[in-house]
């Protein structure tokens, strides 16, 4: 009960920690992305604002060039000023010796004709521009016509008749705020950004004064800095909804908390069901009759043991009860089961506790012994084979006998399945030699077993009058088992290995593609009708990809090891027609 509470609680705490980490990382990432995007916008629109202000300043440069070329005079000032005006320019002015004398447009701007050098508000910065030969900006200040403006003063220097430079005065432009940069600020507002444009109070100050800004106060904004003349400007930007994506954070938090709660629930359910699962696993791996592993359980554990200890020695044992069918037929299946349980009990008592014991099915049993060699187990297995074994029938004990084959890993096998096949070959050899015995696998033993089964009968097949193959009589798995030399020669295959490789061991891959369905249907139709496999004409695929017209004749044979198989003879169709046409024409 304690585990069922603590483990879900631990899962919950770990889940909350994970949620916090994910939310933190997501929030950090979103803020970084948001700041990167905002910085790009600040730079893009900051440069645009800078260019707009510079374009306004260029008006003063135009007037400067006219003054230089006119030796300090500009004829038809109003006409020229009218042509260089724009919607964002409030007025254009000339101030020889620092005194504003000409303003365009004149209407409403009469008050602007002042002595800049001696003016209380404008004097200090104007003198700085004059003495340092630099453009200065001043403002923003309220315009009498409405709105706000920034004054740009460009000091002009000419040369007298002796070539000496002297201060002529200022060319001035008054820029309307925010008209001068309204396109940039409107675009930023449309994209959901707050902004602020500010500049230093004067060239010698580090204090910034806001030129124009949106409604909200900025928090930790990104900025684009630029310089006009000797004055520093700063354009700051931030998203109107802040740097974080609160909606995304909320969705992620709810999602991961829901997953955490689901994991807590599933963990508790898993702990509750684990006890039952262990019971089911034992049942799934155990033979209910004998109490030892069934085939599935034995194979799984044997595979794990060998894979975990690939350099260790193992001995695999296969054994079965001799004439077990006789016991079932004479005494009944109940007493056959008693014999099986008796044998399993003998195995448990005789072999060490770390031996893996299993029942393959029927009367066949299997054993895996770790860290044993042939020499280690030879005498022990012989003793077990010959030890008396009995089952009880109507109060009397009746003896039964076993046959046993065994093989060694890695001497004769590289994996579990190969090891078991070798042990099976040794067991079958014992059966062929009269049963009730014990034998170790040795090289070549498997080949002799196949001779007994009828699949390595070279002394017969190589002298058959025709090409010959054997394959499994199964619609879904027509596996090739054997081909004699005459068939390999006729079809152009170097050897059995090349035949198996090019056909993928399938008989159907020997039939031309467009004939497969028809030929296979014809074969099975004859079989299903009880006619065996009569003569069938088709095109046989050769090793080089060409096709040979052949006639085949087959029969189904029952094999003890492979079940139903086809024995098939082939004849060259063209050679046969030519031979018989000559014979009968003669």
Coordinates of C-alpha atoms in Angstrom, one line a residue:
X1 CA 0.0 0.0 0.0
X2 CA 2.9 2.3 0.9
X3 CA 4.5 1.8 -2.6
X4 CA 1.2 2.4 -4.3
X5 CA 1.1 5.8 -2.7
X6 CA 4.7 6.9 -2.7
X7 CA 5.5 6.0 -6.3
X8 CA 2.5 8.0 -7.8
X9 CA 3.5 10.9 -5.5
X10 CA 7.0 10.8 -6.8
X11 CA 5.7 10.7 -10.4
X12 CA 3.6 13.7 -9.6
X13 CA 6.5 15.7 -8.1
X14 CA 8.8 14.8 -11.0
X15 CA 6.0 15.7 -13.5
X16 CA 5.6 19.1 -11.8
X17 CA 9.3 19.7 -12.0
X18 CA 9.3 18.7 -15.7
X19 CA 6.3 21.0 -16.3
X20 CA 8.2 23.9 -14.6
X21 CA 11.3 23.2 -16.7
X22 CA 9.4 23.0 -20.0
X23 CA 7.4 26.2 -19.2
X24 CA 10.6 28.0 -18.2
X25 CA 12.5 26.9 -21.3
X26 CA 9.5 27.7 -23.6
X27 CA 9.1 31.1 -22.0
X28 CA 12.8 31.8 -22.3
X29 CA 12.8 30.7 -25.9
X30 CA 9.7 32.7 -26.8
X31 CA 11.2 35.8 -25.2
X32 CA 14.4 35.4 -27.1
X33 CA 12.6 34.9 -30.3
X34 CA 10.3 37.9 -29.5
X35 CA 13.4 40.1 -28.7
X36 CA 15.1 39.0 -31.9
X37 CA 12.1 39.9 -34.0
X38 CA 11.6 43.2 -32.2
X39 CA 15.3 44.1 -32.7
X40 CA 14.9 43.5 -36.4
X41 CA 11.9 45.8 -36.5
X42 CA 13.7 48.4 -34.4
X43 CA 16.6 48.4 -36.8
X44 CA 14.5 48.4 -39.9
X45 CA 12.2 51.2 -38.9
X46 CA 14.9 53.1 -36.9
X47 CA 16.9 53.3 -40.1
X48 CA 13.8 54.5 -42.0
X49 CA 13.3 57.2 -39.4
X50 CA 16.9 58.2 -39.5
X51 CA 16.7 58.5 -43.3
X52 CA 13.6 60.6 -43.1
X53 CA 15.2 63.0 -40.7
X54 CA 18.4 63.1 -42.9
X55 CA 16.2 63.8 -46.0
X56 CA 14.7 66.8 -44.1
X57 CA 18.2 68.0 -43.2
X58 CA 19.3 67.8 -46.9
X59 CA 17.0 70.8 -47.5
X60 CA 19.4 72.9 -45.5
X61 CA 22.3 71.5 -47.6
X62 CA 20.5 72.5 -50.8
X63 CA 20.2 76.1 -49.5
X64 CA 23.9 75.9 -48.4
X65 CA 25.0 75.1 -51.9
X66 CA 22.9 77.9 -53.3
X67 CA 24.5 80.4 -50.9
X68 CA 28.0 79.2 -51.7
X69 CA 27.3 79.5 -55.5
X70 CA 25.5 82.9 -55.0
X71 CA 28.3 84.3 -52.8
X72 CA 26.0 84.6 -49.8
X73 CA 22.8 85.6 -51.7
X74 CA 19.7 83.5 -52.7
X75 CA 17.6 85.1 -55.3
X76 CA 13.9 84.2 -55.4
X77 CA 14.1 82.4 -52.0
X78 CA 10.3 81.8 -51.8
X79 CA 10.2 80.1 -55.2
X80 CA 13.1 77.8 -54.3
X81 CA 11.8 77.1 -50.8
X82 CA 8.4 76.3 -52.2
X83 CA 9.9 73.7 -54.5
X84 CA 11.8 71.9 -51.8
X85 CA 9.0 71.8 -49.3
X86 CA 7.2 68.5 -48.3
X87 CA 4.2 67.6 -46.2
X88 CA 6.5 66.9 -43.2
X89 CA 8.3 70.3 -43.4
X90 CA 6.7 73.1 -41.5
X91 CA 9.0 75.9 -42.8
X92 CA 12.3 76.8 -44.4
X93 CA 14.4 79.6 -43.1
X94 CA 17.5 81.7 -43.7
X95 CA 19.4 83.3 -40.7
X96 CA 22.4 85.4 -41.9
X97 CA 24.7 86.1 -38.9
X98 CA 22.3 84.0 -36.8
X99 CA 19.3 86.3 -37.3
X100 CA 16.3 84.8 -39.1
X101 CA 15.3 87.1 -41.9
X102 CA 13.6 84.9 -44.5
X103 CA 10.9 82.3 -43.7
X104 CA 8.8 80.3 -46.1
X105 CA 5.9 80.2 -45.9
X106 CA 5.8 83.6 -44.3
X107 CA 2.1 83.5 -43.2
X108 CA 1.8 82.6 -39.5
X109 CA 5.6 82.4 -39.1
X110 CA 6.4 86.0 -38.4
X111 CA 7.3 85.3 -34.8
X112 CA 10.1 83.1 -36.0
X113 CA 12.3 86.0 -37.1
X114 CA 14.6 86.2 -34.1
X115 CA 18.2 86.5 -33.2
X116 CA 19.2 82.9 -32.6
X117 CA 22.7 83.7 -31.2
X118 CA 21.3 86.0 -28.4
X119 CA 18.0 84.2 -27.8
X120 CA 17.7 82.7 -24.3
X121 CA 16.4 79.3 -25.4
X122 CA 18.2 79.0 -28.7
X123 CA 21.4 80.9 -28.1
X124 CA 23.7 78.3 -26.4
X125 CA 23.0 75.5 -28.9
X126 CA 23.2 77.9 -31.9
X127 CA 26.6 79.2 -30.7
X128 CA 27.7 75.5 -30.3
X129 CA 26.7 74.8 -33.9
X130 CA 28.5 77.9 -35.1
X131 CA 31.7 77.3 -33.2
X132 CA 31.9 73.5 -33.8
X133 CA 30.9 73.6 -37.5
X134 CA 28.1 71.0 -36.9
X135 CA 24.4 70.6 -37.6
X136 CA 22.3 70.8 -34.5
X137 CA 18.7 69.8 -33.9
X138 CA 16.5 71.3 -31.2
X139 CA 13.0 70.3 -30.0
X140 CA 10.5 69.0 -30.0
X141 CA 8.6 72.2 -29.3
X142 CA 5.0 73.2 -29.8
X143 CA 4.2 74.9 -33.0
X144 CA 1.8 77.8 -33.1
X145 CA 0.1 76.2 -36.1
X146 CA -0.5 73.1 -34.0
X147 CA 1.5 70.0 -33.4
X148 CA 5.2 69.8 -32.7
X149 CA 8.4 70.5 -34.6
X150 CA 12.1 70.0 -34.5
X151 CA 14.4 72.7 -35.7
X152 CA 17.5 71.7 -37.8
X153 CA 20.2 74.4 -38.0
X154 CA 23.0 74.0 -40.5
X155 CA 25.9 76.5 -40.0
X156 CA 27.2 78.0 -43.3
X157 CA 30.7 79.2 -43.8
X158 CA 31.9 81.3 -46.8
X159 CA 35.2 82.8 -47.8
X160 CA 35.9 86.5 -48.2
X161 CA 37.8 88.2 -50.9
X162 CA 41.0 87.3 -49.2
X163 CA 40.1 83.6 -49.0
X164 CA 39.4 83.8 -45.3
X165 CA 36.5 81.7 -44.0
X166 CA 33.8 83.4 -42.0
X167 CA 30.5 82.5 -40.5
X168 CA 27.7 83.5 -42.8
X169 CA 24.7 82.2 -40.7
X170 CA 22.3 79.3 -40.7
X171 CA 20.1 77.5 -43.1
X172 CA 17.1 76.1 -41.1
X173 CA 14.3 73.7 -41.6
X174 CA 11.5 73.0 -39.2
X175 CA 10.3 69.4 -39.3
X176 CA 6.8 68.4 -38.2
X177 CA 6.6 65.7 -35.6
X178 CA 5.5 62.9 -36.0
X179 CA 4.7 63.6 -39.7
X180 CA 8.4 63.2 -40.6
X181 CA 8.4 59.5 -39.5
X182 CA 4.6 58.7 -39.4
X183 CA 4.9 55.9 -42.0
X184 CA 7.4 54.0 -39.8
X185 CA 5.5 54.4 -36.6
X186 CA 2.1 53.5 -38.2
X187 CA 3.6 50.3 -39.5
X188 CA 5.0 49.4 -36.1
X189 CA 1.6 50.1 -34.4
X190 CA -0.1 47.9 -37.0
X191 CA 2.3 45.0 -36.2
X192 CA 1.5 45.3 -32.5
X193 CA 4.5 47.2 -31.2
X194 CA 4.9 50.1 -28.7
X195 CA 7.8 52.5 -29.5
X196 CA 9.7 55.6 -28.3
X197 CA 12.0 58.0 -30.2
X198 CA 14.3 60.2 -28.1
X199 CA 17.4 62.3 -28.5
X200 CA 20.0 64.0 -26.3
X201 CA 19.0 67.4 -25.0
X202 CA 21.9 69.0 -26.8
X203 CA 25.3 67.9 -28.2
X204 CA 27.2 68.1 -24.9
X205 CA 24.6 66.2 -22.8
X206 CA 23.9 62.5 -22.2
X207 CA 20.4 63.1 -21.1
X208 CA 17.7 61.9 -23.5
X209 CA 14.5 63.7 -24.2
X210 CA 11.5 62.0 -25.8
X211 CA 10.7 63.3 -29.3
X212 CA 7.7 61.0 -29.9
X213 CA 6.3 57.9 -28.3
X214 CA 3.3 55.6 -28.3
X215 CA 0.7 55.4 -25.5
X216 CA 2.2 52.8 -23.2
X217 CA 5.4 52.9 -21.1
X218 CA 8.1 50.6 -22.4
X219 CA 9.6 47.8 -20.3
X220 CA 13.1 46.5 -21.1
X221 CA 12.8 47.5 -24.8
X222 CA 15.3 46.8 -27.6
X223 CA 16.7 49.8 -29.3
X224 CA 18.4 51.2 -32.5
X225 CA 20.8 54.0 -31.9
X226 CA 22.0 56.5 -34.5
X227 CA 23.7 59.9 -34.6
X228 CA 22.8 63.1 -36.5
X229 CA 25.5 65.7 -36.4
X230 CA 26.9 65.4 -32.9
X231 CA 23.6 64.4 -31.3
X232 CA 22.6 60.9 -30.3
X233 CA 19.2 59.4 -31.1
X234 CA 17.5 56.3 -29.8
X235 CA 14.6 54.4 -31.2
X236 CA 13.1 51.8 -28.7
X237 CA 10.6 49.1 -29.4
X238 CA 8.7 46.4 -27.5
X239 CA 5.6 44.2 -28.2
X240 CA 2.4 45.8 -26.9
X241 CA 1.5 42.5 -25.1
X242 CA 4.9 42.1 -23.5
X243 CA 7.9 39.9 -24.3
X244 CA 6.3 36.5 -23.3
X245 CA 3.6 34.5 -25.0
X246 CA 1.2 34.1 -22.1
X247 CA -1.4 32.2 -24.2
X248 CA 1.2 29.6 -25.3
X249 CA 2.6 29.3 -21.7
X250 CA -0.9 28.7 -20.4
X251 CA -1.7 26.0 -23.0
X252 CA 1.6 24.2 -22.4
X253 CA 1.1 24.3 -18.6
X254 CA -2.4 22.9 -18.8
X255 CA -1.3 20.2 -21.4
X256 CA 1.7 19.0 -19.3
X257 CA -0.2 19.1 -16.0
X258 CA -2.9 17.0 -17.6
X259 CA -0.2 14.5 -18.9
X260 CA 1.3 14.5 -15.4
X261 CA -2.0 13.6 -13.8
X262 CA -2.6 11.0 -16.4
X263 CA 0.8 9.5 -15.7
X264 CA 0.0 9.5 -12.0
X265 CA -3.2 7.6 -12.7
X266 CA -1.6 5.2 -15.0
X267 CA 1.3 4.6 -12.6
X268 CA -1.1 3.7 -9.8
X269 CA -3.1 1.4 -12.2
X270 CA 0.1 -0.2 -13.3
X271 CA 1.2 -0.9 -9.7
X272 CA -2.2 -2.3 -8.9
X273 CA -2.1 -4.6 -11.9
X274 CA 1.6 -5.6 -11.6
X275 CA 0.9 -8.3 -9.1
X276 CA -1.7 -9.9 -11.5
X277 CA 0.6 -9.3 -14.4
X278 CA 3.4 -11.3 -12.7
X279 CA 1.0 -14.2 -12.2
X280 CA -0.1 -14.1 -15.9
X281 CA 3.6 -14.0 -17.0
X282 CA 4.3 -17.1 -14.9
X283 CA 1.3 -18.9 -16.5
X284 CA 2.3 -17.7 -20.0
X285 CA 5.8 -19.2 -19.6
X286 CA 5.0 -22.3 -17.6
X287 CA 3.7 -25.7 -18.8
X288 CA 0.6 -26.3 -16.7
X289 CA 0.9 -30.1 -16.7
X290 CA 4.5 -30.5 -15.5
X291 CA 5.2 -27.1 -13.8
X292 CA 8.4 -26.4 -15.8
X293 CA 8.8 -23.9 -18.6
X294 CA 6.8 -24.3 -21.8
X295 CA 8.4 -24.0 -25.2
X296 CA 7.8 -20.2 -25.3
X297 CA 9.3 -19.7 -21.9
X298 CA 12.3 -22.0 -22.5
X299 CA 13.2 -20.4 -25.8
X300 CA 13.0 -16.9 -24.5
X301 CA 15.1 -17.6 -21.4
X302 CA 17.6 -19.7 -23.3
X303 CA 18.1 -16.9 -25.8
X304 CA 18.7 -14.4 -23.0
X305 CA 21.1 -16.7 -21.2
X306 CA 23.3 -17.3 -24.3
X307 CA 23.2 -13.6 -25.5
X308 CA 24.2 -12.4 -22.0
X309 CA 27.1 -14.9 -21.8
X310 CA 28.2 -15.4 -25.4
X311 CA 31.7 -16.7 -24.4
X312 CA 30.4 -19.2 -21.9
X313 CA 29.9 -22.9 -22.8
X314 CA 26.4 -24.4 -22.9
X315 CA 25.0 -27.8 -23.5
X316 CA 21.5 -28.1 -24.9
X317 CA 19.6 -31.4 -24.4
X318 CA 16.5 -32.7 -26.2
X319 CA 14.8 -35.9 -25.0
X320 CA 11.5 -37.6 -25.5
X321 CA 9.7 -40.7 -24.3
X322 CA 10.1 -43.8 -26.4
X323 CA 6.8 -45.1 -27.9
X324 CA 4.8 -42.5 -26.0
X325 CA 1.9 -43.1 -28.4
X326 CA 1.8 -46.7 -27.2
X327 CA 1.4 -45.6 -23.5
X328 CA -1.5 -43.3 -24.5
X329 CA -3.2 -46.0 -26.6
X330 CA -2.8 -48.8 -24.0
X331 CA -3.3 -47.0 -20.7
X332 CA -5.0 -43.7 -21.8
X333 CA -4.0 -40.1 -22.0
X334 CA -4.5 -39.6 -18.2
X335 CA -1.6 -42.1 -17.6
X336 CA 0.4 -40.6 -20.5
X337 CA 0.2 -37.4 -18.6
X338 CA 1.4 -39.2 -15.4
X339 CA 4.4 -40.4 -17.4
X340 CA 5.1 -36.8 -18.5
X341 CA 4.9 -35.5 -15.0
X342 CA 7.1 -38.3 -13.7
X343 CA 9.7 -37.4 -16.3
X344 CA 9.6 -33.7 -15.4
X345 CA 9.9 -34.5 -11.7
X346 CA 13.0 -36.7 -12.5
X347 CA 14.6 -33.8 -14.4
X348 CA 14.0 -31.4 -11.5
X349 CA 15.5 -33.9 -9.0
X350 CA 18.5 -34.9 -11.1
X351 CA 19.8 -31.7 -12.7
X352 CA 21.3 -28.7 -10.8
X353 CA 19.0 -25.9 -9.7
X354 CA 20.4 -23.4 -12.3
X355 CA 19.5 -25.8 -15.2
X356 CA 16.8 -24.4 -17.5
X357 CA 14.1 -27.1 -17.9
X358 CA 11.3 -27.0 -20.5
X359 CA 8.7 -29.0 -22.3
X360 CA 8.6 -28.4 -26.0
X361 CA 5.2 -30.0 -26.4
X362 CA 3.9 -33.5 -26.6
X363 CA 6.5 -35.9 -25.0
X364 CA 9.5 -33.8 -26.0
X365 CA 11.5 -32.0 -23.3
X366 CA 14.5 -29.7 -23.4
X367 CA 17.3 -28.7 -21.0
X368 CA 20.0 -26.0 -21.1
X369 CA 23.1 -26.4 -18.9
X370 CA 25.3 -23.3 -18.4
X371 CA 29.2 -23.6 -18.1
X372 CA 29.2 -27.3 -19.1
X373 CA 31.0 -29.0 -22.0
X374 CA 30.5 -32.4 -23.6
X375 CA 33.1 -34.0 -21.2
X376 CA 31.4 -32.5 -18.2
X377 CA 27.9 -33.9 -19.0
X378 CA 28.6 -37.1 -20.9
X379 CA 28.5 -39.4 -17.9
X380 CA 25.7 -37.5 -16.2
X381 CA 23.4 -37.5 -19.2
X382 CA 24.1 -41.2 -19.7
X383 CA 23.1 -41.9 -16.0
X384 CA 19.9 -39.9 -16.4
X385 CA 19.0 -41.7 -19.6
X386 CA 19.4 -45.1 -18.0
X387 CA 17.9 -44.3 -14.6
X388 CA 14.6 -46.2 -14.1
X389 CA 11.5 -44.2 -14.9
X390 CA 8.0 -45.3 -14.1
X391 CA 4.4 -44.2 -14.0
X392 CA 1.6 -45.6 -11.8
X393 CA -1.4 -47.5 -13.3
X394 CA -4.0 -49.1 -11.0
X395 CA -1.6 -49.4 -8.1
X396 CA 1.3 -50.8 -10.2
X397 CA 4.4 -49.1 -11.5
X398 CA 5.1 -49.4 -15.2
X399 CA 8.5 -48.5 -16.7
X400 CA 9.1 -46.2 -19.7
X401 CA 12.3 -45.2 -21.5
X402 CA 13.7 -42.1 -23.1
X403 CA 16.0 -41.1 -26.0
X404 CA 18.3 -38.2 -25.5
X405 CA 20.5 -36.0 -27.8
X406 CA 22.7 -33.1 -26.9
X407 CA 25.0 -30.5 -28.5
X408 CA 27.6 -28.0 -27.3
X409 CA 27.7 -24.2 -27.7
X410 CA 29.7 -22.6 -29.3
X411 CA 31.6 -25.6 -30.6
X412 CA 28.8 -26.7 -33.1
X413 CA 26.4 -23.7 -33.0
X414 CA 26.6 -19.9 -33.1
X415 CA 23.1 -19.3 -31.6
X416 CA 20.3 -20.9 -29.6
X417 CA 18.2 -22.1 -32.6
X418 CA 21.2 -23.7 -34.3
X419 CA 22.2 -25.4 -31.0
X420 CA 18.7 -26.9 -30.6
X421 CA 18.7 -28.2 -34.2
X422 CA 22.0 -30.0 -33.5
X423 CA 20.6 -31.5 -30.4
X424 CA 17.5 -32.5 -32.4
X425 CA 19.7 -34.2 -35.0
X426 CA 21.5 -36.2 -32.3
X427 CA 18.1 -37.2 -30.8
X428 CA 16.9 -38.4 -34.2
X429 CA 20.1 -40.4 -34.7
X430 CA 19.3 -42.3 -31.4
X431 CA 15.8 -43.0 -32.7
X432 CA 17.3 -44.5 -35.9
X433 CA 19.6 -46.7 -33.7
X434 CA 16.9 -48.4 -31.7
X435 CA 15.9 -45.7 -29.1
X436 CA 16.6 -45.7 -25.3
X437 CA 20.0 -44.2 -25.6
X438 CA 22.0 -41.0 -25.3
X439 CA 24.2 -39.4 -28.0
X440 CA 26.2 -36.2 -28.5
X441 CA 26.0 -34.2 -31.8
X442 CA 29.0 -34.5 -34.1
X443 CA 29.9 -33.1 -37.5
X444 CA 28.0 -34.6 -40.4
X445 CA 25.3 -36.1 -38.2
X446 CA 22.6 -33.7 -39.6
X447 CA 23.4 -34.8 -43.2
X448 CA 22.9 -38.5 -42.4
X449 CA 19.6 -37.6 -40.8
X450 CA 18.5 -36.0 -44.0
X451 CA 19.4 -39.1 -45.9
X452 CA 17.1 -41.0 -43.7
X453 CA 14.4 -38.5 -44.4
X454 CA 15.0 -38.7 -48.1
X455 CA 16.5 -35.2 -48.9
X456 CA 20.2 -36.1 -49.4
X457 CA 19.8 -39.1 -51.6
X458 CA 22.5 -38.3 -54.2
X459 CA 23.1 -41.9 -55.0
X460 CA 19.5 -42.0 -56.5
X461 CA 18.8 -38.4 -57.6
X462 CA 21.9 -37.9 -59.6
X463 CA 21.0 -40.9 -61.8
X464 CA 17.4 -39.9 -62.4
X465 CA 16.6 -39.5 -66.2
X466 CA 15.8 -35.8 -66.0
X467 CA 16.0 -32.6 -64.0
X468 CA 14.6 -33.0 -60.5
X469 CA 13.6 -30.7 -57.5
X470 CA 11.9 -31.0 -54.2
X471 CA 9.8 -28.2 -52.6
X472 CA 7.3 -27.7 -49.9
X473 CA 3.7 -28.4 -50.9
X474 CA 2.3 -25.2 -49.4
X475 CA 0.4 -22.4 -51.2
X476 CA 1.8 -19.8 -48.9
X477 CA 5.3 -21.1 -48.4
X478 CA 6.6 -23.1 -51.4
X479 CA 10.2 -23.4 -50.0
X480 CA 12.8 -25.1 -52.3
X481 CA 14.7 -28.0 -50.5
X482 CA 16.7 -29.7 -53.2
X483 CA 17.7 -29.7 -56.9
X484 CA 19.9 -32.4 -58.7
X485 CA 22.8 -31.6 -60.9
X486 CA 20.8 -32.1 -64.1
X487 CA 18.3 -29.5 -63.1
X488 CA 21.0 -27.0 -62.1
X489 CA 22.7 -27.6 -65.5
X490 CA 19.5 -27.3 -67.5
X491 CA 18.5 -24.0 -65.7
X492 CA 22.1 -22.6 -65.7
X493 CA 22.7 -22.4 -62.0
X494 CA 26.2 -23.0 -60.7
X495 CA 25.2 -24.7 -57.6
X496 CA 22.4 -25.0 -55.0
X497 CA 23.5 -21.8 -53.2
X498 CA 23.1 -19.7 -56.4
X499 CA 19.7 -21.4 -57.0
X500 CA 18.5 -20.6 -53.5
X501 CA 19.9 -17.0 -53.6
X502 CA 18.4 -16.0 -57.0
X503 CA 15.0 -17.6 -56.3
X504 CA 14.9 -16.7 -52.6
X505 CA 14.2 -20.5 -52.1
X506 CA 10.7 -20.1 -53.7
X507 CA 9.4 -22.4 -56.4
X508 CA 7.1 -19.7 -57.7
X509 CA 10.1 -17.5 -58.6
X510 CA 11.1 -20.1 -61.2
X511 CA 7.9 -19.4 -63.1
X512 CA 7.7 -16.6 -65.6
X513 CA 5.9 -13.7 -64.0
X514 CA 2.9 -13.6 -66.4
X515 CA 2.3 -17.3 -65.9
X516 CA 2.5 -17.5 -62.1
X517 CA -1.1 -17.3 -61.2
X518 CA -2.3 -19.6 -64.0
X519 CA 0.4 -22.3 -63.3
X520 CA 0.0 -22.3 -59.5
X521 CA -3.8 -22.4 -59.8
X522 CA -3.5 -25.3 -62.3
X523 CA -1.2 -27.3 -59.9
X524 CA -3.5 -26.8 -56.9
X525 CA -6.7 -27.5 -58.9
X526 CA -5.3 -30.9 -59.8
X527 CA -4.2 -31.6 -56.2
X528 CA -7.6 -30.5 -54.8
X529 CA -9.4 -32.7 -57.3
X530 CA -7.3 -35.7 -56.2
X531 CA -5.4 -36.0 -59.5
X532 CA -1.9 -35.4 -58.1
X533 CA 0.2 -33.1 -60.2
X534 CA -0.2 -33.9 -63.8
X535 CA 2.0 -32.7 -66.7
X536 CA 2.2 -28.9 -66.8
X537 CA 3.8 -26.7 -69.5
X538 CA 5.3 -23.4 -68.5
X539 CA 8.4 -21.2 -69.0
X540 CA 11.2 -21.8 -66.4
X541 CA 13.4 -18.9 -65.3
X542 CA 17.1 -19.6 -65.9
X543 CA 20.0 -18.1 -63.8
X544 CA 20.7 -15.5 -66.5
X545 CA 17.1 -14.2 -66.5
X546 CA 16.1 -16.0 -69.8
X547 CA 13.3 -18.5 -69.9
X548 CA 13.2 -22.2 -71.0
X549 CA 10.0 -23.9 -72.1
X550 CA 9.6 -27.0 -69.9
X551 CA 7.2 -29.7 -69.1
X552 CA 7.0 -30.8 -65.4
X553 CA 5.4 -33.8 -63.7
X554 CA 5.1 -33.9 -59.9
X555 CA 3.8 -35.9 -57.0
X556 CA 3.0 -35.0 -53.3
X557 CA 4.9 -37.1 -50.7
X558 CA 4.4 -36.9 -46.9
X559 CA 7.7 -36.2 -45.1
X560 CA 8.1 -36.9 -41.4
X561 CA 10.1 -33.7 -40.9
X562 CA 8.8 -31.3 -43.5
X563 CA 5.2 -32.4 -43.9
X564 CA 3.8 -32.5 -47.5
X565 CA 6.4 -31.9 -50.3
X566 CA 6.4 -32.0 -54.1
X567 CA 8.8 -34.3 -56.0
X568 CA 9.0 -32.8 -59.5
X569 CA 10.7 -33.9 -62.8
X570 CA 11.4 -31.4 -65.6
X571 CA 11.8 -32.0 -69.4
X572 CA 12.9 -29.6 -72.0
X573 CA 9.8 -28.9 -74.1
X574 CA 11.6 -28.1 -77.4
X575 CA 14.0 -31.1 -77.1
X576 CA 11.1 -33.4 -76.3
X577 CA 9.0 -32.2 -79.3
X578 CA 12.0 -32.5 -81.6
X579 CA 12.9 -36.0 -80.3
X580 CA 9.4 -37.4 -80.6
X581 CA 8.7 -35.7 -84.0
X582 CA 11.8 -37.3 -85.5
X583 CA 11.0 -40.7 -83.9
X584 CA 7.5 -40.8 -85.2
X585 CA 8.3 -39.3 -88.6
X586 CA 10.9 -42.0 -89.1

